[in-house]
Amino acid sequence: MKNRSLISITDYSREEILRILELAADFEANPNQPLMTDKVVATLFFEPSTRTRLSFETAINRLGARVIGFSDSASSSTTKGETLKDTIKMVSNYADLIVMRHPLEGSARYASEQSRVPVINAGDGANQHPTQTLLDLYSIKKTQGTLENLTIFMVGDLKYGRTVHSLLMAMSHFNPTFYFVAPKEMSMPKEYLRFCQQKGIKYYEQSDISNLETADILYMTRVQKERFSDPMEYERVKNTYVLRNSMLDNTKDNLKVLHPLPRVNEIADDVDANTKAYYFKQAENGVYTRMAIIASIMGLK
Ligand code: CP
């Protein structure tokens, strides 16, 4: 992993994924490890973020490195017409590592081809969000004791939700059974269904939240308003699924509700007090997992 960019979750083998999860557990037990006092990390966010940017910057600070960058491309020379290529070439002269979020699918791969230093994809359009996936896997392993043979419900915007695309691919190493719960406007894209078929992964598609009694993980997602070209279509589907506390009554004891966050309306507030709600702890796990990713790319662990 040393000096390698992380663009897609498929860049990591099963063994490399498990190694990151082991390192994350080590960082959770001991989060202040100033291994990078001589390093600078750039966080370039061309698209809004709360958790990903702040957990990366917390991870960088806890590792003792310094952070440069921007949280809004409006404050960068992109507004003057500077290309992504030139921006990346410049920043890779300043920093030892680049963390980038960008609305265009494929932009992270392109940036890694222009950069002298490794690039970590913090989300590229509707494509991939590999560091979210690694923190999701950490959360799943921590709560279930294993990643193997789990039944995972993915609910909501499976078309534009990049986190479910990355998670599906990562879980393919661990013999999952998937339930894809979405209306047809937001169904799992065919390429990911084909991926499941090629890997021999069992999956079911349904339009309502039923059969929940079989679930180990209920992965809720937000309808991605910003990716709809037709605002009327967003209005039509935005409240399709709302998880309420009573819907968890007959579920397995080990069930955990995950959500990459932010939530809008898809998880009612009354779920938060249920011990099966894990999404805020999941977001905290992002710090330890991102420390593990950075430390391994910098060759420090
Ligand atoms: N999960 C996630 O990517 O959240 P942010 O958009 O707040 O970074």
PDB file of C-alpha atoms and ligand atoms in Angstrom:
ATOM      1  CA  MET A   1       0.000   0.000   0.000  1.00  0.00           C
ATOM      2  CA  LYS A   2       3.058   2.247   0.501  1.00  0.00           C
ATOM      3  CA  ASN A   3       3.001   5.230  -1.879  1.00  0.00           C
ATOM      4  CA  ARG A   4      -0.046   3.856  -3.726  1.00  0.00           C
ATOM      5  CA  SER A   5      -3.093   6.010  -4.398  1.00  0.00           C
ATOM      6  CA  LEU A   6      -6.448   4.742  -3.118  1.00  0.00           C
ATOM      7  CA  ILE A   7      -9.005   5.489  -5.837  1.00  0.00           C
ATOM      8  CA  SER A   8     -11.350   2.500  -5.832  1.00  0.00           C
ATOM      9  CA  ILE A   9     -11.966  -0.117  -3.175  1.00  0.00           C
ATOM     10  CA  THR A  10     -10.874  -2.642  -5.828  1.00  0.00           C
ATOM     11  CA  ASP A  11      -7.344  -1.208  -5.474  1.00  0.00           C
ATOM     12  CA  TYR A  12      -7.109  -3.213  -2.220  1.00  0.00           C
ATOM     13  CA  SER A  13      -7.061  -7.002  -1.969  1.00  0.00           C
ATOM     14  CA  ARG A  14      -8.950  -8.880   0.748  1.00  0.00           C
ATOM     15  CA  GLU A  15      -5.714  -9.149   2.755  1.00  0.00           C
ATOM     16  CA  GLU A  16      -4.995  -5.423   2.388  1.00  0.00           C
ATOM     17  CA  ILE A  17      -8.526  -4.562   3.525  1.00  0.00           C
ATOM     18  CA  LEU A  18      -8.132  -6.775   6.605  1.00  0.00           C
ATOM     19  CA  ARG A  19      -4.743  -5.190   7.338  1.00  0.00           C
ATOM     20  CA  ILE A  20      -6.322  -1.685   7.307  1.00  0.00           C
ATOM     21  CA  LEU A  21      -9.030  -2.873   9.719  1.00  0.00           C
ATOM     22  CA  GLU A  22      -6.377  -4.275  12.089  1.00  0.00           C
ATOM     23  CA  LEU A  23      -4.478  -0.973  11.989  1.00  0.00           C
ATOM     24  CA  ALA A  24      -7.715   0.961  12.602  1.00  0.00           C
ATOM     25  CA  ALA A  25      -8.324  -1.082  15.765  1.00  0.00           C
ATOM     26  CA  ASP A  26      -4.795  -0.209  16.891  1.00  0.00           C
ATOM     27  CA  PHE A  27      -5.487   3.512  16.294  1.00  0.00           C
ATOM     28  CA  GLU A  28      -8.809   3.304  18.124  1.00  0.00           C
ATOM     29  CA  ALA A  29      -6.994   1.865  21.158  1.00  0.00           C
ATOM     30  CA  ASN A  30      -4.279   4.543  20.908  1.00  0.00           C
ATOM     31  CA  PRO A  31      -5.399   7.497  18.741  1.00  0.00           C
ATOM     32  CA  ASN A  32      -2.532   9.890  19.428  1.00  0.00           C
ATOM     33  CA  GLN A  33       0.419   8.585  17.424  1.00  0.00           C
ATOM     34  CA  PRO A  34       2.462  11.513  15.997  1.00  0.00           C
ATOM     35  CA  LEU A  35       4.183   9.515  13.254  1.00  0.00           C
ATOM     36  CA  MET A  36       4.041  12.266  10.589  1.00  0.00           C
ATOM     37  CA  THR A  37       5.423  15.433  12.177  1.00  0.00           C
ATOM     38  CA  ASP A  38       7.513  16.124   9.046  1.00  0.00           C
ATOM     39  CA  LYS A  39       4.599  15.733   6.592  1.00  0.00           C
ATOM     40  CA  VAL A  40       1.996  18.000   4.968  1.00  0.00           C
ATOM     41  CA  VAL A  41      -1.332  16.621   3.721  1.00  0.00           C
ATOM     42  CA  ALA A  42      -3.608  18.537   1.315  1.00  0.00           C
ATOM     43  CA  THR A  43      -7.380  18.163   1.586  1.00  0.00           C
ATOM     44  CA  LEU A  44      -9.023  19.403  -1.619  1.00  0.00           C
ATOM     45  CA  PHE A  45     -12.821  19.387  -1.362  1.00  0.00           C
ATOM     46  CA  PHE A  46     -14.477  20.509  -4.598  1.00  0.00           C
ATOM     47  CA  GLU A  47     -17.805  19.269  -3.175  1.00  0.00           C
ATOM     48  CA  PRO A  48     -19.374  19.784   0.283  1.00  0.00           C
ATOM     49  CA  SER A  49     -18.490  17.480   3.174  1.00  0.00           C
ATOM     50  CA  THR A  50     -18.720  17.418   6.948  1.00  0.00           C
ATOM     51  CA  ARG A  51     -17.635  13.950   8.100  1.00  0.00           C
ATOM     52  CA  THR A  52     -15.128  12.977   5.436  1.00  0.00           C
ATOM     53  CA  ARG A  53     -13.166  16.225   5.522  1.00  0.00           C
ATOM     54  CA  LEU A  54     -13.257  16.713   9.281  1.00  0.00           C
ATOM     55  CA  SER A  55     -12.438  13.084  10.080  1.00  0.00           C
ATOM     56  CA  PHE A  56      -9.548  13.165   7.606  1.00  0.00           C
ATOM     57  CA  GLU A  57      -8.279  16.394   9.150  1.00  0.00           C
ATOM     58  CA  THR A  58      -8.676  14.945  12.651  1.00  0.00           C
ATOM     59  CA  ALA A  59      -6.761  11.853  11.533  1.00  0.00           C
ATOM     60  CA  ILE A  60      -3.998  14.003  10.000  1.00  0.00           C
ATOM     61  CA  ASN A  61      -3.739  16.104  13.185  1.00  0.00           C
ATOM     62  CA  ARG A  62      -3.658  13.028  15.421  1.00  0.00           C
ATOM     63  CA  LEU A  63      -0.822  11.668  13.260  1.00  0.00           C
ATOM     64  CA  GLY A  64       1.088  14.908  13.866  1.00  0.00           C
ATOM     65  CA  ALA A  65       1.087  16.163  10.235  1.00  0.00           C
ATOM     66  CA  ARG A  66      -0.063  19.583   9.016  1.00  0.00           C
ATOM     67  CA  VAL A  67      -3.065  20.225   6.770  1.00  0.00           C
ATOM     68  CA  ILE A  68      -3.411  22.584   3.793  1.00  0.00           C
ATOM     69  CA  GLY A  69      -6.304  22.822   1.361  1.00  0.00           C
ATOM     70  CA  PHE A  70      -9.808  24.123   0.836  1.00  0.00           C
ATOM     71  CA  SER A  71     -13.300  23.071   1.773  1.00  0.00           C
ATOM     72  CA  ASP A  72     -14.967  24.996  -1.037  1.00  0.00           C
ATOM     73  CA  SER A  73     -13.618  25.222  -4.574  1.00  0.00           C
ATOM     74  CA  ALA A  74     -15.103  28.744  -4.786  1.00  0.00           C
ATOM     75  CA  SER A  75     -12.120  29.885  -2.709  1.00  0.00           C
ATOM     76  CA  SER A  76      -9.614  28.254  -5.092  1.00  0.00           C
ATOM     77  CA  SER A  77      -8.335  29.309  -8.525  1.00  0.00           C
ATOM     78  CA  THR A  78     -10.795  26.844 -10.092  1.00  0.00           C
ATOM     79  CA  THR A  79     -13.128  29.860 -10.253  1.00  0.00           C
ATOM     80  CA  LYS A  80     -10.562  31.609 -12.493  1.00  0.00           C
ATOM     81  CA  GLY A  81     -10.600  28.660 -14.877  1.00  0.00           C
ATOM     82  CA  GLU A  82      -7.635  26.635 -13.585  1.00  0.00           C
ATOM     83  CA  THR A  83      -7.913  23.015 -14.676  1.00  0.00           C
ATOM     84  CA  LEU A  84      -7.941  20.059 -12.285  1.00  0.00           C
ATOM     85  CA  LYS A  85      -4.709  18.895 -13.927  1.00  0.00           C
ATOM     86  CA  ASP A  86      -2.879  22.154 -13.103  1.00  0.00           C
ATOM     87  CA  THR A  87      -4.330  22.304  -9.578  1.00  0.00           C
ATOM     88  CA  ILE A  88      -3.130  18.785  -8.815  1.00  0.00           C
ATOM     89  CA  LYS A  89       0.312  19.379 -10.350  1.00  0.00           C
ATOM     90  CA  MET A  90       0.709  22.458  -8.136  1.00  0.00           C
ATOM     91  CA  VAL A  91      -0.563  20.904  -4.918  1.00  0.00           C
ATOM     92  CA  SER A  92       1.567  17.807  -5.371  1.00  0.00           C
ATOM     93  CA  ASN A  93       4.584  20.137  -5.198  1.00  0.00           C
ATOM     94  CA  TYR A  94       3.412  21.357  -1.788  1.00  0.00           C
ATOM     95  CA  ALA A  95       2.097  18.256  -0.012  1.00  0.00           C
ATOM     96  CA  ASP A  96       3.183  14.676   0.667  1.00  0.00           C
ATOM     97  CA  LEU A  97      -0.332  13.290   0.182  1.00  0.00           C
ATOM     98  CA  ILE A  98      -3.562  14.586  -1.403  1.00  0.00           C
ATOM     99  CA  VAL A  99      -7.091  13.789  -0.209  1.00  0.00           C
ATOM    100  CA  MET A 100      -9.627  14.873  -2.829  1.00  0.00           C
ATOM    101  CA  ARG A 101     -13.407  14.982  -3.212  1.00  0.00           C
ATOM    102  CA  HIS A 102     -14.773  16.011  -6.598  1.00  0.00           C
ATOM    103  CA  PRO A 103     -18.216  15.842  -8.238  1.00  0.00           C
ATOM    104  CA  LEU A 104     -16.964  14.214 -11.466  1.00  0.00           C
ATOM    105  CA  GLU A 105     -16.808  10.432 -11.742  1.00  0.00           C
ATOM    106  CA  GLY A 106     -13.271   9.381 -12.655  1.00  0.00           C
ATOM    107  CA  SER A 107     -11.724  12.647 -11.400  1.00  0.00           C
ATOM    108  CA  ALA A 108      -9.803  10.918  -8.600  1.00  0.00           C
ATOM    109  CA  ARG A 109      -8.174   8.450 -11.001  1.00  0.00           C
ATOM    110  CA  TYR A 110      -7.291  11.344 -13.314  1.00  0.00           C
ATOM    111  CA  ALA A 111      -5.825  13.328 -10.406  1.00  0.00           C
ATOM    112  CA  SER A 112      -3.678  10.364  -9.364  1.00  0.00           C
ATOM    113  CA  GLU A 113      -2.249  10.260 -12.899  1.00  0.00           C
ATOM    114  CA  GLN A 114      -1.226  13.939 -12.674  1.00  0.00           C
ATOM    115  CA  SER A 115       0.137  13.846  -9.117  1.00  0.00           C
ATOM    116  CA  ARG A 116       3.695  13.232  -7.897  1.00  0.00           C
ATOM    117  CA  VAL A 117       2.292  12.087  -4.537  1.00  0.00           C
ATOM    118  CA  PRO A 118      -0.415   9.529  -3.660  1.00  0.00           C
ATOM    119  CA  VAL A 119      -4.051  10.599  -3.964  1.00  0.00           C
ATOM    120  CA  ILE A 120      -6.869   9.331  -1.746  1.00  0.00           C
ATOM    121  CA  ASN A 121     -10.337   9.459  -3.285  1.00  0.00           C
ATOM    122  CA  ALA A 122     -12.727  11.051  -0.767  1.00  0.00           C
ATOM    123  CA  GLY A 123     -15.663  10.573  -3.169  1.00  0.00           C
ATOM    124  CA  ASP A 124     -15.879  11.115  -6.950  1.00  0.00           C
ATOM    125  CA  GLY A 125     -19.425  11.823  -8.070  1.00  0.00           C
ATOM    126  CA  ALA A 126     -21.690   8.779  -7.925  1.00  0.00           C
ATOM    127  CA  ASN A 127     -18.735   6.479  -8.519  1.00  0.00           C
ATOM    128  CA  GLN A 128     -16.714   5.410  -5.444  1.00  0.00           C
ATOM    129  CA  HIS A 129     -16.039   6.387  -1.819  1.00  0.00           C
ATOM    130  CA  PRO A 130     -13.419   3.829  -0.767  1.00  0.00           C
ATOM    131  CA  THR A 131     -12.463   5.313   2.609  1.00  0.00           C
ATOM    132  CA  GLN A 132     -16.153   5.354   3.616  1.00  0.00           C
ATOM    133  CA  THR A 133     -16.241   1.675   2.676  1.00  0.00           C
ATOM    134  CA  LEU A 134     -13.246   0.852   4.830  1.00  0.00           C
ATOM    135  CA  LEU A 135     -14.855   2.567   7.829  1.00  0.00           C
ATOM    136  CA  ASP A 136     -18.112   0.740   7.035  1.00  0.00           C
ATOM    137  CA  LEU A 137     -16.236  -2.577   6.991  1.00  0.00           C
ATOM    138  CA  TYR A 138     -14.543  -1.662  10.269  1.00  0.00           C
ATOM    139  CA  SER A 139     -17.960  -0.895  11.784  1.00  0.00           C
ATOM    140  CA  ILE A 140     -19.454  -4.140  10.466  1.00  0.00           C
ATOM    141  CA  LYS A 141     -16.566  -6.295  11.700  1.00  0.00           C
ATOM    142  CA  LYS A 142     -16.544  -4.570  15.070  1.00  0.00           C
ATOM    143  CA  THR A 143     -20.279  -5.082  15.648  1.00  0.00           C
ATOM    144  CA  GLN A 144     -20.722  -8.509  14.049  1.00  0.00           C
ATOM    145  CA  GLY A 145     -17.350 -10.043  15.033  1.00  0.00           C
ATOM    146  CA  THR A 146     -16.860 -11.109  11.402  1.00  0.00           C
ATOM    147  CA  LEU A 147     -17.323  -9.935   7.824  1.00  0.00           C
ATOM    148  CA  GLU A 148     -18.225 -13.424   6.561  1.00  0.00           C
ATOM    149  CA  ASN A 149     -21.666 -14.709   5.501  1.00  0.00           C
ATOM    150  CA  LEU A 150     -23.659 -11.628   6.534  1.00  0.00           C
ATOM    151  CA  THR A 151     -27.061 -10.534   5.220  1.00  0.00           C
ATOM    152  CA  ILE A 152     -26.937  -6.869   4.276  1.00  0.00           C
ATOM    153  CA  PHE A 153     -29.916  -4.711   3.357  1.00  0.00           C
ATOM    154  CA  MET A 154     -29.067  -1.611   1.292  1.00  0.00           C
ATOM    155  CA  VAL A 155     -31.959   0.833   1.283  1.00  0.00           C
ATOM    156  CA  GLY A 156     -32.626   4.067  -0.601  1.00  0.00           C
ATOM    157  CA  ASP A 157     -30.711   5.695  -3.429  1.00  0.00           C
ATOM    158  CA  LEU A 158     -28.773   2.746  -4.809  1.00  0.00           C
ATOM    159  CA  LYS A 159     -28.374   4.449  -8.185  1.00  0.00           C
ATOM    160  CA  TYR A 160     -26.445   7.567  -7.163  1.00  0.00           C
ATOM    161  CA  GLY A 161     -25.204   6.479  -3.720  1.00  0.00           C
ATOM    162  CA  ARG A 162     -21.477   5.910  -4.174  1.00  0.00           C
ATOM    163  CA  THR A 163     -21.074   4.353  -0.714  1.00  0.00           C
ATOM    164  CA  VAL A 164     -23.262   1.355  -1.575  1.00  0.00           C
ATOM    165  CA  HIS A 165     -21.330   0.775  -4.801  1.00  0.00           C
ATOM    166  CA  SER A 166     -17.996   0.633  -2.973  1.00  0.00           C
ATOM    167  CA  LEU A 167     -19.421  -1.451  -0.111  1.00  0.00           C
ATOM    168  CA  LEU A 168     -20.955  -4.012  -2.468  1.00  0.00           C
ATOM    169  CA  MET A 169     -17.595  -4.525  -4.182  1.00  0.00           C
ATOM    170  CA  ALA A 170     -15.674  -4.803  -0.912  1.00  0.00           C
ATOM    171  CA  MET A 171     -18.121  -7.280   0.636  1.00  0.00           C
ATOM    172  CA  SER A 172     -17.683  -9.554  -2.398  1.00  0.00           C
ATOM    173  CA  HIS A 173     -14.616 -10.959  -0.597  1.00  0.00           C
ATOM    174  CA  PHE A 174     -16.784 -12.182   2.285  1.00  0.00           C
ATOM    175  CA  ASN A 175     -19.724 -14.169   0.842  1.00  0.00           C
ATOM    176  CA  PRO A 176     -22.580 -11.749   1.621  1.00  0.00           C
ATOM    177  CA  THR A 177     -26.272 -11.975   0.802  1.00  0.00           C
ATOM    178  CA  PHE A 178     -27.682  -8.632  -0.340  1.00  0.00           C
ATOM    179  CA  TYR A 179     -31.191  -7.214  -0.329  1.00  0.00           C
ATOM    180  CA  PHE A 180     -31.343  -4.136  -2.576  1.00  0.00           C
ATOM    181  CA  VAL A 181     -34.335  -2.049  -1.505  1.00  0.00           C
ATOM    182  CA  ALA A 182     -35.133   0.821  -3.882  1.00  0.00           C
ATOM    183  CA  PRO A 183     -37.836   2.110  -6.209  1.00  0.00           C
ATOM    184  CA  LYS A 184     -37.020   1.588  -9.884  1.00  0.00           C
ATOM    185  CA  GLU A 185     -35.874   5.236 -10.274  1.00  0.00           C
ATOM    186  CA  MET A 186     -33.069   4.585  -7.764  1.00  0.00           C
ATOM    187  CA  SER A 187     -32.349   0.876  -8.286  1.00  0.00           C
ATOM    188  CA  MET A 188     -28.890  -0.651  -8.148  1.00  0.00           C
ATOM    189  CA  PRO A 189     -27.208  -0.031 -11.533  1.00  0.00           C
ATOM    190  CA  LYS A 190     -26.953  -3.022 -13.856  1.00  0.00           C
ATOM    191  CA  GLU A 191     -23.142  -3.015 -13.784  1.00  0.00           C
ATOM    192  CA  TYR A 192     -23.212  -3.772 -10.027  1.00  0.00           C
ATOM    193  CA  LEU A 193     -25.858  -6.483 -10.459  1.00  0.00           C
ATOM    194  CA  ARG A 194     -23.644  -8.023 -13.147  1.00  0.00           C
ATOM    195  CA  PHE A 195     -20.700  -7.805 -10.744  1.00  0.00           C
ATOM    196  CA  CYS A 196     -22.719  -9.811  -8.181  1.00  0.00           C
ATOM    197  CA  GLN A 197     -23.655 -12.386 -10.807  1.00  0.00           C
ATOM    198  CA  GLN A 198     -20.038 -12.794 -11.920  1.00  0.00           C
ATOM    199  CA  LYS A 199     -18.900 -13.259  -8.311  1.00  0.00           C
ATOM    200  CA  GLY A 200     -21.737 -15.682  -7.479  1.00  0.00           C
ATOM    201  CA  ILE A 201     -23.164 -13.325  -4.822  1.00  0.00           C
ATOM    202  CA  LYS A 202     -26.790 -13.901  -3.803  1.00  0.00           C
ATOM    203  CA  TYR A 203     -28.972 -10.808  -4.083  1.00  0.00           C
ATOM    204  CA  TYR A 204     -32.661  -9.899  -4.025  1.00  0.00           C
ATOM    205  CA  GLU A 205     -34.247  -6.704  -5.339  1.00  0.00           C
ATOM    206  CA  GLN A 206     -37.392  -5.381  -3.655  1.00  0.00           C
ATOM    207  CA  SER A 207     -39.200  -2.072  -3.406  1.00  0.00           C
ATOM    208  CA  ASP A 208     -40.301  -2.193   0.254  1.00  0.00           C
ATOM    209  CA  ILE A 209     -38.471  -2.704   3.551  1.00  0.00           C
ATOM    210  CA  SER A 210     -39.640  -6.271   4.209  1.00  0.00           C
ATOM    211  CA  ASN A 211     -37.865  -9.494   5.324  1.00  0.00           C
ATOM    212  CA  LEU A 212     -35.910  -7.367   7.793  1.00  0.00           C
ATOM    213  CA  GLU A 213     -35.934 -10.227  10.322  1.00  0.00           C
ATOM    214  CA  THR A 214     -33.122 -11.862   8.281  1.00  0.00           C
ATOM    215  CA  ALA A 215     -30.833  -8.803   8.324  1.00  0.00           C
ATOM    216  CA  ASP A 216     -27.485  -8.464  10.095  1.00  0.00           C
ATOM    217  CA  ILE A 217     -26.829  -4.985   8.686  1.00  0.00           C
ATOM    218  CA  LEU A 218     -29.401  -2.413   7.579  1.00  0.00           C
ATOM    219  CA  TYR A 219     -27.520   0.159   5.498  1.00  0.00           C
ATOM    220  CA  MET A 220     -29.756   3.204   4.970  1.00  0.00           C
ATOM    221  CA  THR A 221     -28.845   5.891   2.434  1.00  0.00           C
ATOM    222  CA  ARG A 222     -29.929   9.421   1.597  1.00  0.00           C
ATOM    223  CA  VAL A 223     -31.560  10.271  -1.717  1.00  0.00           C
ATOM    224  CA  GLN A 224     -28.783  12.202  -3.474  1.00  0.00           C
ATOM    225  CA  LYS A 225     -30.649  15.379  -4.411  1.00  0.00           C
ATOM    226  CA  GLU A 226     -27.555  16.954  -5.960  1.00  0.00           C
ATOM    227  CA  ARG A 227     -27.256  14.196  -8.598  1.00  0.00           C
ATOM    228  CA  PHE A 228     -30.829  14.368  -9.961  1.00  0.00           C
ATOM    229  CA  SER A 229     -31.091  16.244 -13.276  1.00  0.00           C
ATOM    230  CA  ASP A 230     -34.889  16.521 -12.865  1.00  0.00           C
ATOM    231  CA  PRO A 231     -35.940  18.223  -9.551  1.00  0.00           C
ATOM    232  CA  MET A 232     -39.492  16.855  -9.958  1.00  0.00           C
ATOM    233  CA  GLU A 233     -38.166  13.306  -9.949  1.00  0.00           C
ATOM    234  CA  TYR A 234     -36.301  14.036  -6.700  1.00  0.00           C
ATOM    235  CA  GLU A 235     -39.497  15.424  -5.136  1.00  0.00           C
ATOM    236  CA  ARG A 236     -41.352  12.263  -6.143  1.00  0.00           C
ATOM    237  CA  VAL A 237     -38.899   9.814  -4.546  1.00  0.00           C
ATOM    238  CA  LYS A 238     -37.306  11.780  -1.668  1.00  0.00           C
ATOM    239  CA  ASN A 239     -39.468  10.318   1.110  1.00  0.00           C
ATOM    240  CA  THR A 240     -39.846   6.785  -0.245  1.00  0.00           C
ATOM    241  CA  TYR A 241     -38.293   5.195   2.839  1.00  0.00           C
ATOM    242  CA  VAL A 242     -38.427   6.387   6.439  1.00  0.00           C
ATOM    243  CA  LEU A 243     -37.074   3.927   9.022  1.00  0.00           C
ATOM    244  CA  ARG A 244     -39.004   4.149  12.306  1.00  0.00           C
ATOM    245  CA  ASN A 245     -38.094   2.551  15.627  1.00  0.00           C
ATOM    246  CA  SER A 246     -41.088   0.180  15.576  1.00  0.00           C
ATOM    247  CA  MET A 247     -39.811  -1.342  12.302  1.00  0.00           C
ATOM    248  CA  LEU A 248     -36.846  -2.776  14.240  1.00  0.00           C
ATOM    249  CA  ASP A 249     -39.081  -4.734  16.684  1.00  0.00           C
ATOM    250  CA  ASN A 250     -38.708  -8.206  15.181  1.00  0.00           C
ATOM    251  CA  THR A 251     -35.140  -7.894  13.969  1.00  0.00           C
ATOM    252  CA  LYS A 252     -32.125  -9.961  15.054  1.00  0.00           C
ATOM    253  CA  ASP A 253     -30.331  -8.971  18.286  1.00  0.00           C
ATOM    254  CA  ASN A 254     -27.093  -8.409  16.377  1.00  0.00           C
ATOM    255  CA  LEU A 255     -28.675  -6.101  13.762  1.00  0.00           C
ATOM    256  CA  LYS A 256     -26.991  -2.729  13.381  1.00  0.00           C
ATOM    257  CA  VAL A 257     -28.380   0.220  11.451  1.00  0.00           C
ATOM    258  CA  LEU A 258     -25.669   1.995   9.471  1.00  0.00           C
ATOM    259  CA  HIS A 259     -25.873   5.173   7.404  1.00  0.00           C
ATOM    260  CA  PRO A 260     -22.944   7.048   5.824  1.00  0.00           C
ATOM    261  CA  LEU A 261     -24.699  10.321   6.826  1.00  0.00           C
ATOM    262  CA  PRO A 262     -25.832  13.015   6.375  1.00  0.00           C
ATOM    263  CA  ARG A 263     -29.387  11.790   6.847  1.00  0.00           C
ATOM    264  CA  VAL A 264     -32.275  13.918   5.682  1.00  0.00           C
ATOM    265  CA  ASN A 265     -35.533  12.169   6.472  1.00  0.00           C
ATOM    266  CA  GLU A 266     -34.807   8.479   5.965  1.00  0.00           C
ATOM    267  CA  ILE A 267     -34.159   7.597   9.634  1.00  0.00           C
ATOM    268  CA  ALA A 268     -36.664   8.980  12.150  1.00  0.00           C
ATOM    269  CA  ASP A 269     -35.207  10.540  15.310  1.00  0.00           C
ATOM    270  CA  ASP A 270     -36.816   7.843  17.464  1.00  0.00           C
ATOM    271  CA  VAL A 271     -34.358   5.282  16.059  1.00  0.00           C
ATOM    272  CA  ASP A 272     -31.365   7.130  17.564  1.00  0.00           C
ATOM    273  CA  ALA A 273     -31.970   5.810  21.084  1.00  0.00           C
ATOM    274  CA  ASN A 274     -32.263   2.185  19.893  1.00  0.00           C
ATOM    275  CA  THR A 275     -29.118   0.166  20.692  1.00  0.00           C
ATOM    276  CA  LYS A 276     -29.256  -1.085  17.102  1.00  0.00           C
ATOM    277  CA  ALA A 277     -28.567   2.444  15.787  1.00  0.00           C
ATOM    278  CA  TYR A 278     -24.842   2.621  15.045  1.00  0.00           C
ATOM    279  CA  TYR A 279     -24.470   5.501  12.549  1.00  0.00           C
ATOM    280  CA  PHE A 280     -22.899   8.072  14.879  1.00  0.00           C
ATOM    281  CA  LYS A 281     -20.315   5.585  16.171  1.00  0.00           C
ATOM    282  CA  GLN A 282     -19.777   4.562  12.520  1.00  0.00           C
ATOM    283  CA  ALA A 283     -18.830   8.173  11.716  1.00  0.00           C
ATOM    284  CA  GLU A 284     -16.416   8.231  14.687  1.00  0.00           C
ATOM    285  CA  ASN A 285     -14.801   5.055  13.341  1.00  0.00           C
ATOM    286  CA  GLY A 286     -13.914   7.135  10.268  1.00  0.00           C
ATOM    287  CA  VAL A 287     -11.110   8.832  12.203  1.00  0.00           C
ATOM    288  CA  TYR A 288      -9.363   5.564  13.163  1.00  0.00           C
ATOM    289  CA  THR A 289      -9.860   4.019   9.737  1.00  0.00           C
ATOM    290  CA  ARG A 290      -8.514   7.115   7.963  1.00  0.00           C
ATOM    291  CA  MET A 291      -5.499   7.183  10.311  1.00  0.00           C
ATOM    292  CA  ALA A 292      -4.861   3.577   9.269  1.00  0.00           C
ATOM    293  CA  ILE A 293      -5.202   4.370   5.552  1.00  0.00           C
ATOM    294  CA  ILE A 294      -2.885   7.399   5.736  1.00  0.00           C
ATOM    295  CA  ALA A 295      -0.272   5.621   7.872  1.00  0.00           C
ATOM    296  CA  SER A 296      -0.164   2.651   5.540  1.00  0.00           C
ATOM    297  CA  ILE A 297       0.089   4.780   2.372  1.00  0.00           C
ATOM    298  CA  MET A 298       2.885   6.823   3.960  1.00  0.00           C
ATOM    299  CA  GLY A 299       4.674   3.566   4.837  1.00  0.00           C
ATOM    300  CA  LEU A 300       4.568   4.237   8.579  1.00  0.00           C
ATOM    301  CA  LYS A 301       2.722   1.072   9.641  1.00  0.00           C
TER     302      LYS A 301
HETATM  303  N1   CP B   1     -20.339  10.104   4.659  1.00  0.00           N
HETATM  304  C1   CP B   1     -19.930  11.239   4.032  1.00  0.00           C
HETATM  305  O1   CP B   1     -19.270  11.197   2.987  1.00  0.00           O
HETATM  306  O2   CP B   1     -20.312  12.377   4.671  1.00  0.00           O
HETATM  307  P1   CP B   1     -19.874  13.857   4.232  1.00  0.00           P
HETATM  308  O3   CP B   1     -20.515  14.114   2.871  1.00  0.00           O
HETATM  309  O4   CP B   1     -20.373  14.759   5.299  1.00  0.00           O
HETATM  310  O5   CP B   1     -18.387  13.856   4.090  1.00  0.00           O
END
